Each structure stands twice: as structure tokens, then as C-alpha cells.
mmCIF file of C-alpha atoms in Angstrom:
data_model
loop_
_atom_site.group_PDB
_atom_site.id
_atom_site.type_symbol
_atom_site.label_atom_id
_atom_site.label_comp_id
_atom_site.label_asym_id
_atom_site.label_seq_id
_atom_site.Cartn_x
_atom_site.Cartn_y
_atom_site.Cartn_z
ATOM 1 C CA MET A 292 -0.350 0.514 -0.028
ATOM 2 C CA GLY A 293 1.326 3.166 -1.272
ATOM 3 C CA LYS A 294 1.006 6.702 0.968
ATOM 4 C CA ARG A 295 -2.174 7.786 -0.665
ATOM 5 C CA ASP A 296 -3.680 4.230 0.379
ATOM 6 C CA ASP A 297 -2.715 4.942 3.823
ATOM 7 C CA LEU A 298 -4.631 8.781 3.803
ATOM 8 C CA ILE A 299 -7.402 7.152 3.146
ATOM 9 C CA ALA A 300 -7.562 4.486 4.900
ATOM 10 C CA GLN A 301 -7.679 7.124 7.016
ATOM 11 C CA TYR A 302 -9.891 9.138 6.038
ATOM 12 C CA ALA A 303 -12.119 5.891 5.653
ATOM 13 C CA ASP A 304 -11.339 5.438 9.250
ATOM 14 C CA ASP A 305 -12.859 9.540 10.199
ATOM 15 C CA LEU A 306 -16.361 9.450 8.339
ATOM 16 C CA LYS A 307 -16.853 6.384 11.145
ATOM 17 C CA ASN A 308 -16.240 7.031 13.973
ATOM 18 C CA LYS A 309 -15.385 10.973 13.380
ATOM 19 C CA CYS A 310 -19.022 11.199 11.598
ATOM 20 C CA GLY A 311 -20.445 7.695 12.329
ATOM 21 C CA MET A 312 -21.039 6.983 8.517
ATOM 22 C CA THR A 313 -19.872 4.462 6.612
ATOM 23 C CA PRO A 314 -18.481 5.534 4.065
ATOM 24 C CA ASP A 315 -18.417 4.657 -0.056
ATOM 25 C CA MET A 316 -14.796 3.527 -0.243
ATOM 26 C CA ASP A 317 -14.825 3.655 -4.411
ATOM 27 C CA LEU A 318 -16.501 7.041 -3.839
ATOM 28 C CA LEU A 319 -13.854 8.115 -0.527
ATOM 29 C CA THR A 320 -10.843 7.234 -3.454
ATOM 30 C CA LYS A 321 -11.715 9.266 -6.122
ATOM 31 C CA VAL A 322 -12.320 12.495 -4.103
ATOM 32 C CA THR A 323 -8.614 11.810 -2.663
ATOM 33 C CA ILE A 324 -7.486 11.886 -5.729
ATOM 34 C CA GLY A 325 -9.487 14.680 -6.973
ATOM 35 C CA CYS A 326 -7.778 16.402 -3.956
ATOM 36 C CA GLY A 327 -4.039 16.309 -6.051
ATOM 37 C CA PRO A 328 -1.374 16.935 -4.338
ATOM 38 C CA ALA A 329 -2.208 18.682 -1.553
ATOM 39 C CA ILE A 330 -3.766 15.389 1.116
ATOM 40 C CA TYR A 331 0.498 15.192 1.614
ATOM 41 C CA ASN A 332 0.239 19.310 2.394
ATOM 42 C CA ALA A 333 0.363 18.976 6.480
ATOM 43 C CA ASP A 334 -1.080 22.106 6.065
ATOM 44 C CA ALA A 335 -3.106 21.837 2.659
ATOM 45 C CA SER A 336 -5.039 18.514 3.292
ATOM 46 C CA THR A 337 -7.203 19.588 6.168
ATOM 47 C CA VAL A 338 -9.715 22.648 6.142
ATOM 48 C CA ALA A 339 -9.413 25.881 8.581
ATOM 49 C CA ALA A 340 -13.022 25.235 9.970
ATOM 50 C CA THR A 341 -12.443 28.601 11.808
ATOM 51 C CA GLN A 342 -11.452 30.966 8.915
ATOM 52 C CA PRO A 343 -13.859 32.529 6.583
ATOM 53 C CA ALA A 344 -11.679 33.176 4.001
ATOM 54 C CA GLU A 345 -10.979 29.206 3.430
ATOM 55 C CA LEU A 346 -14.806 28.802 3.705
ATOM 56 C CA GLU A 347 -15.463 30.653 0.957
ATOM 57 C CA THR A 348 -12.150 28.613 -0.118
ATOM 58 C CA VAL A 349 -14.645 25.464 0.286
ATOM 59 C CA LYS A 350 -17.332 26.724 -1.844
ATOM 60 C CA ASN A 351 -15.760 28.771 -4.444
ATOM 61 C CA ASN A 352 -13.366 25.977 -6.376
ATOM 62 C CA PHE A 353 -14.657 22.894 -4.189
ATOM 63 C CA LEU A 354 -18.537 23.252 -4.385
ATOM 64 C CA ILE A 355 -19.118 26.045 -7.388
ATOM 65 C CA LYS A 356 -16.330 24.807 -9.521
ATOM 66 C CA LYS A 357 -16.210 21.114 -9.528
ATOM 67 C CA LEU A 358 -19.380 19.965 -7.915
ATOM 68 C CA GLY A 359 -21.051 22.301 -10.298
ATOM 69 C CA LEU A 360 -23.897 24.158 -7.899
ATOM 70 C CA PRO A 361 -25.252 27.926 -8.255
ATOM 71 C CA ASP A 362 -24.111 29.961 -5.299
ATOM 72 C CA GLY A 363 -26.551 30.468 -2.805
ATOM 73 C CA PRO A 364 -26.467 31.053 1.239
ATOM 74 C CA GLU A 365 -27.482 26.995 0.654
ATOM 75 C CA LEU A 366 -24.143 26.764 0.097
ATOM 76 C CA MET A 367 -22.074 27.445 3.213
ATOM 77 C CA ASP A 368 -24.996 26.473 5.298
ATOM 78 C CA ALA A 369 -23.755 22.406 4.569
ATOM 79 C CA ILE A 370 -20.487 23.368 5.088
ATOM 80 C CA ASN A 371 -20.993 24.468 8.537
ATOM 81 C CA LYS A 372 -23.404 21.183 9.068
ATOM 82 C CA VAL A 373 -20.848 19.276 7.402
ATOM 83 C CA LEU A 374 -18.207 20.938 10.080
ATOM 84 C CA ASP A 375 -20.828 20.784 12.799
ATOM 85 C CA THR A 376 -21.692 16.164 12.018
ATOM 86 C CA TYR A 377 -16.975 16.127 11.579
ATOM 87 C CA GLY A 378 -16.884 18.221 15.508
ATOM 88 C CA ARG A 379 -16.409 21.550 15.241
ATOM 89 C CA SER A 380 -13.242 20.443 17.978
ATOM 90 C CA GLU A 381 -11.892 18.093 15.286
ATOM 91 C CA ARG A 382 -8.556 19.627 15.168
ATOM 92 C CA ASN A 383 -7.721 18.408 11.972
ATOM 93 C CA LYS A 384 -10.351 18.479 9.292
ATOM 94 C CA TYR A 385 -9.238 16.088 6.621
ATOM 95 C CA ARG A 386 -10.059 18.270 3.417
ATOM 96 C CA ALA A 387 -11.224 14.992 1.868
ATOM 97 C CA VAL A 388 -13.764 13.694 4.292
ATOM 98 C CA VAL A 389 -15.313 17.450 4.029
ATOM 99 C CA TYR A 390 -15.139 17.149 0.148
ATOM 100 C CA TYR A 391 -16.865 13.677 0.393
ATOM 101 C CA MET A 392 -19.775 14.964 2.708
ATOM 102 C CA LEU A 393 -20.683 17.963 0.771
ATOM 103 C CA THR A 394 -20.609 15.970 -2.318
ATOM 104 C CA LYS A 395 -22.474 12.922 -1.046
ATOM 105 C CA HIS A 396 -25.036 15.749 0.356
ATOM 106 C CA PHE A 397 -25.522 17.398 -2.317
ATOM 107 C CA GLY A 398 -26.267 14.135 -3.838
ATOM 108 C CA LYS A 399 -23.181 14.960 -6.828
ATOM 109 C CA GLU A 400 -21.533 11.769 -7.339
ATOM 110 C CA SER A 401 -21.968 11.408 -10.280
ATOM 111 C CA VAL A 402 -19.584 14.458 -10.855
ATOM 112 C CA TYR A 403 -16.450 11.357 -9.878
ATOM 113 C CA GLY A 404 -18.026 9.064 -12.495
#
């Protein structure tokens, strides 16, 4: 197993134990690959939930550009819902896990088809 496989296993563990959901491993793998080299960078691999600029980046670069969703207040509502599910006190909120939950939330699995 390579480093990416180890990270995917870690993300799956977070989804099970911290978010209370059973991950779709195929989708999780595709979302992780979609994050590109950011998953290997300690800073870029996590979402800074307390920084409004970071949440705007998630909204603009992932929800609008990647998933093709129209801009609206429901996007930020969904991001906040996902962060609440992950646990606001959780120090490392992995980007791939957040993106996976947002993909599921909006039913946009087909983007990774």
C-alpha cells in the first residue's frame, strides 16, 4: 500500500468514527484523488473551519467549480452542517473527508463517475 492508500484508510476511519457514516470507498478514493497533491501537505490537507476565507475557498473551488452548484446561501449552510457533523472541536478536519461529505450531501456522486 502506498501513502495515498494509507491516507484513504485514515479518511475512512474518520468518516466511521468521527462522523458516524459508512464510507463508500470507491467514491472516497475518487474524491481523495480529486484533491490532488494537497493531501500530502499538512496545511493544505485540512480545512481551517474557523477561517472565513478558507470556507469561501471550499465553496468557490469545490462546490461551485468542481460540483457545478449555483452560488447561494445553502452552500455555506451545507459546509457548516458538514463541519458540525465532523465535530468543530476536531483539530484535523481532512479536506478529502469534508469534500466527500459535501459530495454526498448534494447527491453529486456522478461528478466522480
